Amino acid sequence: MSSAQKCRQLTLAILKPHITKVPHVFQNVRNCIIDNGFQVVQSTRTTLSKHQAAAFYSEHQSRFFYNRLITFMCSGPSEVYILAREDAIKKWRDLMGPTKVYQAVYSAQGTLRADYGLTDTRNATHGSDSEVSARKEISIFFPSFNYDKWVNEEEPLFRSGKVVFDEKNFVHYILKSQVLQ
């Protein structure tokens, strides 16, 4: 398979509450996603409950910042996306920059966290760190999404460009003519 035909990988992306509250920043981040070749497979806006946030961030439960992180993530709406592209996990993590905002500002200028992160908790974005994490995290926010079905049936259509971008809903749809074939 040539690089032009390489399969799309999925990752989960979250734009945190302080990003969604500032319209021009929110739009800049969304533009950055599209400008960097990502396709948006599904999109939702949600305000996490404490239960949802606790389940999502359970791996950090023993960390000193856990309560601050949970409180922040429940403080307002977040945008959550399933993103697709070649090497999506790595590319999204590169675009986000280091988790620690201070480090991002000094070593990764131009990344989302360097440009829009405020603190290590309010670091603008989240992204899956592996395919295993992506599957788990996607299932939390999009419980009816069938990961394997997407890989087997829809990914080839995304890869071949048989999708259209709906800017208003910030999602790519498979062209109806392709569904009938």
mmCIF file of C-alpha atoms in Angstrom:
data_model
loop_
_atom_site.group_PDB
_atom_site.id
_atom_site.type_symbol
_atom_site.label_atom_id
_atom_site.label_comp_id
_atom_site.label_asym_id
_atom_site.label_seq_id
_atom_site.Cartn_x
_atom_site.Cartn_y
_atom_site.Cartn_z
ATOM 1 C CA MET A 1 0.000 0.000 0.000
ATOM 2 C CA SER A 2 1.539 3.334 -0.996
ATOM 3 C CA SER A 3 1.615 6.252 1.413
ATOM 4 C CA ALA A 4 -1.159 7.900 -0.607
ATOM 5 C CA GLN A 5 -3.335 4.876 0.155
ATOM 6 C CA LYS A 6 -2.376 4.453 3.819
ATOM 7 C CA CYS A 7 -5.371 3.807 6.051
ATOM 8 C CA ARG A 8 -6.870 6.502 8.189
ATOM 9 C CA GLN A 9 -6.407 6.145 11.946
ATOM 10 C CA LEU A 10 -8.903 7.421 14.506
ATOM 11 C CA THR A 11 -8.223 9.496 17.592
ATOM 12 C CA LEU A 12 -10.361 11.293 20.140
ATOM 13 C CA ALA A 13 -9.895 15.040 20.469
ATOM 14 C CA ILE A 14 -11.373 17.286 23.146
ATOM 15 C CA LEU A 15 -11.425 21.076 23.060
ATOM 16 C CA LYS A 16 -11.625 22.008 26.724
ATOM 17 C CA PRO A 17 -14.154 24.458 28.256
ATOM 18 C CA HIS A 18 -11.956 27.577 28.161
ATOM 19 C CA ILE A 19 -11.499 27.074 24.403
ATOM 20 C CA THR A 20 -15.213 26.706 23.630
ATOM 21 C CA LYS A 21 -16.033 29.858 25.643
ATOM 22 C CA VAL A 22 -14.027 32.191 23.381
ATOM 23 C CA PRO A 23 -15.538 32.191 19.872
ATOM 24 C CA HIS A 24 -12.473 33.340 17.898
ATOM 25 C CA VAL A 25 -10.154 30.927 19.729
ATOM 26 C CA PHE A 26 -12.645 28.092 19.264
ATOM 27 C CA GLN A 27 -12.858 28.841 15.526
ATOM 28 C CA ASN A 28 -9.064 29.112 15.210
ATOM 29 C CA VAL A 29 -8.630 25.654 16.745
ATOM 30 C CA ARG A 30 -11.306 24.154 14.509
ATOM 31 C CA ASN A 31 -9.666 25.750 11.455
ATOM 32 C CA CYS A 32 -6.339 24.297 12.558
ATOM 33 C CA ILE A 33 -7.875 20.809 12.701
ATOM 34 C CA ILE A 34 -9.145 21.045 9.111
ATOM 35 C CA ASP A 35 -6.037 22.847 7.827
ATOM 36 C CA ASN A 36 -3.910 19.979 9.147
ATOM 37 C CA GLY A 37 -5.737 17.380 7.083
ATOM 38 C CA PHE A 38 -7.984 15.869 9.731
ATOM 39 C CA GLN A 39 -11.426 14.594 8.832
ATOM 40 C CA VAL A 40 -14.104 14.857 11.505
ATOM 41 C CA VAL A 41 -15.925 11.520 11.747
ATOM 42 C CA GLN A 42 -18.237 12.549 14.611
ATOM 43 C CA SER A 43 -18.660 15.705 16.640
ATOM 44 C CA THR A 44 -20.510 16.587 19.829
ATOM 45 C CA ARG A 45 -20.688 19.389 22.360
ATOM 46 C CA THR A 46 -21.149 18.238 25.930
ATOM 47 C CA THR A 47 -20.774 19.440 29.484
ATOM 48 C CA LEU A 48 -19.293 16.569 31.429
ATOM 49 C CA SER A 49 -20.928 15.456 34.643
ATOM 50 C CA LYS A 50 -18.612 14.777 37.586
ATOM 51 C CA HIS A 51 -19.286 11.077 37.085
ATOM 52 C CA GLN A 52 -18.297 11.223 33.381
ATOM 53 C CA ALA A 53 -15.184 13.278 34.091
ATOM 54 C CA ALA A 54 -14.163 10.938 36.922
ATOM 55 C CA ALA A 55 -14.576 7.907 34.650
ATOM 56 C CA PHE A 56 -12.683 9.531 31.802
ATOM 57 C CA TYR A 57 -9.771 10.687 33.971
ATOM 58 C CA SER A 58 -9.743 7.692 36.355
ATOM 59 C CA GLU A 59 -6.074 6.962 35.583
ATOM 60 C CA HIS A 60 -5.180 10.283 37.268
ATOM 61 C CA GLN A 61 -7.220 9.666 40.438
ATOM 62 C CA SER A 62 -4.177 9.482 42.703
ATOM 63 C CA ARG A 63 -2.515 12.574 41.208
ATOM 64 C CA PHE A 64 -2.447 15.917 43.024
ATOM 65 C CA PHE A 65 -4.252 17.721 40.177
ATOM 66 C CA TYR A 66 -7.155 15.251 39.853
ATOM 67 C CA ASN A 67 -9.852 17.262 41.706
ATOM 68 C CA ARG A 68 -8.845 20.483 39.946
ATOM 69 C CA LEU A 69 -8.995 18.697 36.565
ATOM 70 C CA ILE A 70 -12.437 17.196 37.256
ATOM 71 C CA THR A 71 -13.831 20.535 38.444
ATOM 72 C CA PHE A 72 -12.463 22.334 35.384
ATOM 73 C CA MET A 73 -13.700 19.750 32.879
ATOM 74 C CA CYS A 74 -17.229 20.064 34.356
ATOM 75 C CA SER A 75 -17.149 23.892 34.328
ATOM 76 C CA GLY A 76 -18.660 24.292 30.859
ATOM 77 C CA PRO A 77 -19.116 22.696 27.476
ATOM 78 C CA SER A 78 -16.328 20.873 25.684
ATOM 79 C CA GLU A 79 -16.251 19.948 22.004
ATOM 80 C CA VAL A 80 -15.433 16.306 21.420
ATOM 81 C CA TYR A 81 -14.421 14.894 18.040
ATOM 82 C CA ILE A 82 -13.474 11.629 16.464
ATOM 83 C CA LEU A 83 -10.716 12.677 14.083
ATOM 84 C CA ALA A 84 -9.371 10.622 11.193
ATOM 85 C CA ARG A 85 -6.241 10.902 9.088
ATOM 86 C CA GLU A 86 -3.073 9.006 8.381
ATOM 87 C CA ASP A 87 -1.190 8.681 11.707
ATOM 88 C CA ALA A 88 -3.966 10.627 13.462
ATOM 89 C CA ILE A 89 -2.832 9.933 17.018
ATOM 90 C CA LYS A 90 0.730 11.147 16.456
ATOM 91 C CA LYS A 91 -0.305 14.074 14.234
ATOM 92 C CA TRP A 92 -2.930 15.310 16.738
ATOM 93 C CA ARG A 93 -0.496 14.993 19.633
ATOM 94 C CA ASP A 94 2.159 16.885 17.640
ATOM 95 C CA LEU A 95 -0.372 19.625 16.839
ATOM 96 C CA MET A 96 -1.417 19.866 20.505
ATOM 97 C CA GLY A 97 2.149 20.072 21.815
ATOM 98 C CA PRO A 98 3.426 19.053 25.265
ATOM 99 C CA THR A 99 0.909 18.575 28.084
ATOM 100 C CA LYS A 100 2.697 21.115 30.266
ATOM 101 C CA VAL A 101 1.890 24.578 28.930
ATOM 102 C CA TYR A 102 5.161 26.092 30.179
ATOM 103 C CA GLN A 103 7.084 23.468 28.217
ATOM 104 C CA ALA A 104 4.902 24.013 25.144
ATOM 105 C CA VAL A 105 5.477 27.780 25.210
ATOM 106 C CA TYR A 106 9.259 27.376 25.282
ATOM 107 C CA SER A 107 9.837 24.231 23.230
ATOM 108 C CA ALA A 108 6.839 23.901 20.904
ATOM 109 C CA GLN A 109 5.796 27.368 19.759
ATOM 110 C CA GLY A 110 2.836 27.347 17.390
ATOM 111 C CA THR A 111 1.207 24.294 18.956
ATOM 112 C CA LEU A 112 -2.327 24.538 20.303
ATOM 113 C CA ARG A 113 -1.213 24.266 23.924
ATOM 114 C CA ALA A 114 1.511 26.890 23.479
ATOM 115 C CA ASP A 115 -0.957 29.263 21.829
ATOM 116 C CA TYR A 116 -4.101 28.602 23.882
ATOM 117 C CA GLY A 117 -3.130 26.696 27.025
ATOM 118 C CA LEU A 118 -3.403 28.563 30.321
ATOM 119 C CA THR A 119 -2.175 26.014 32.883
ATOM 120 C CA ASP A 120 -1.371 22.316 32.908
ATOM 121 C CA THR A 121 -5.030 21.594 33.726
ATOM 122 C CA ARG A 122 -6.360 24.189 31.277
ATOM 123 C CA ASN A 123 -4.051 23.096 28.504
ATOM 124 C CA ALA A 124 -6.609 23.613 25.723
ATOM 125 C CA THR A 125 -6.955 20.097 24.328
ATOM 126 C CA HIS A 126 -6.910 16.377 24.952
ATOM 127 C CA GLY A 127 -5.880 13.630 22.568
ATOM 128 C CA SER A 128 -5.657 9.873 22.804
ATOM 129 C CA ASP A 129 -2.137 8.566 23.389
ATOM 130 C CA SER A 130 -2.549 5.173 21.690
ATOM 131 C CA GLU A 131 -4.959 3.182 19.583
ATOM 132 C CA VAL A 132 -6.108 1.296 22.708
ATOM 133 C CA SER A 133 -6.841 4.626 24.444
ATOM 134 C CA ALA A 134 -8.576 5.960 21.335
ATOM 135 C CA ARG A 135 -10.965 3.011 21.235
ATOM 136 C CA LYS A 136 -11.734 3.339 24.953
ATOM 137 C CA GLU A 137 -12.154 7.123 24.909
ATOM 138 C CA ILE A 138 -14.271 7.136 21.752
ATOM 139 C CA SER A 139 -16.627 4.600 23.375
ATOM 140 C CA ILE A 140 -17.098 6.917 26.373
ATOM 141 C CA PHE A 141 -18.228 9.916 24.324
ATOM 142 C CA PHE A 142 -19.745 8.106 21.340
ATOM 143 C CA PRO A 143 -21.185 4.852 22.790
ATOM 144 C CA SER A 144 -23.062 3.929 19.599
ATOM 145 C CA PHE A 145 -20.002 4.404 17.368
ATOM 146 C CA ASN A 146 -18.882 1.095 15.880
ATOM 147 C CA TYR A 147 -15.099 1.403 15.613
ATOM 148 C CA ASP A 148 -14.572 -1.831 13.671
ATOM 149 C CA LYS A 149 -17.400 -1.071 11.243
ATOM 150 C CA TRP A 150 -15.894 2.343 10.561
ATOM 151 C CA VAL A 151 -12.453 0.821 9.894
ATOM 152 C CA ASN A 152 -13.839 -1.884 7.592
ATOM 153 C CA GLU A 153 -16.637 -0.050 5.764
ATOM 154 C CA GLU A 154 -16.267 3.712 6.074
ATOM 155 C CA GLU A 155 -12.502 4.274 6.258
ATOM 156 C CA PRO A 156 -11.968 3.397 2.558
ATOM 157 C CA LEU A 157 -14.527 6.065 1.622
ATOM 158 C CA PHE A 158 -12.841 8.660 3.846
ATOM 159 C CA ARG A 159 -9.429 7.699 2.424
ATOM 160 C CA SER A 160 -10.620 8.012 -1.171
ATOM 161 C CA GLY A 161 -12.194 11.423 -0.534
ATOM 162 C CA LYS A 162 -15.784 10.287 -0.982
ATOM 163 C CA VAL A 163 -16.888 12.549 1.850
ATOM 164 C CA VAL A 164 -18.117 16.115 2.122
ATOM 165 C CA PHE A 165 -17.386 18.542 4.943
ATOM 166 C CA ASP A 166 -20.391 20.113 6.685
ATOM 167 C CA GLU A 167 -18.851 23.240 8.187
ATOM 168 C CA LYS A 168 -21.961 24.157 10.208
ATOM 169 C CA ASN A 169 -22.022 20.800 12.028
ATOM 170 C CA PHE A 170 -18.227 20.414 11.857
ATOM 171 C CA VAL A 171 -18.317 16.862 10.544
ATOM 172 C CA HIS A 172 -17.467 15.005 7.356
ATOM 173 C CA TYR A 173 -20.263 12.939 5.829
ATOM 174 C CA ILE A 174 -19.991 10.102 3.336
ATOM 175 C CA LEU A 175 -21.543 11.194 0.051
ATOM 176 C CA LYS A 176 -25.012 9.682 -0.272
ATOM 177 C CA SER A 177 -24.172 8.306 -3.735
ATOM 178 C CA GLN A 178 -21.415 6.200 -2.101
ATOM 179 C CA VAL A 179 -23.769 4.666 0.481
ATOM 180 C CA LEU A 180 -26.006 3.250 -2.265
ATOM 181 C CA GLN A 181 -23.154 1.442 -4.031
#
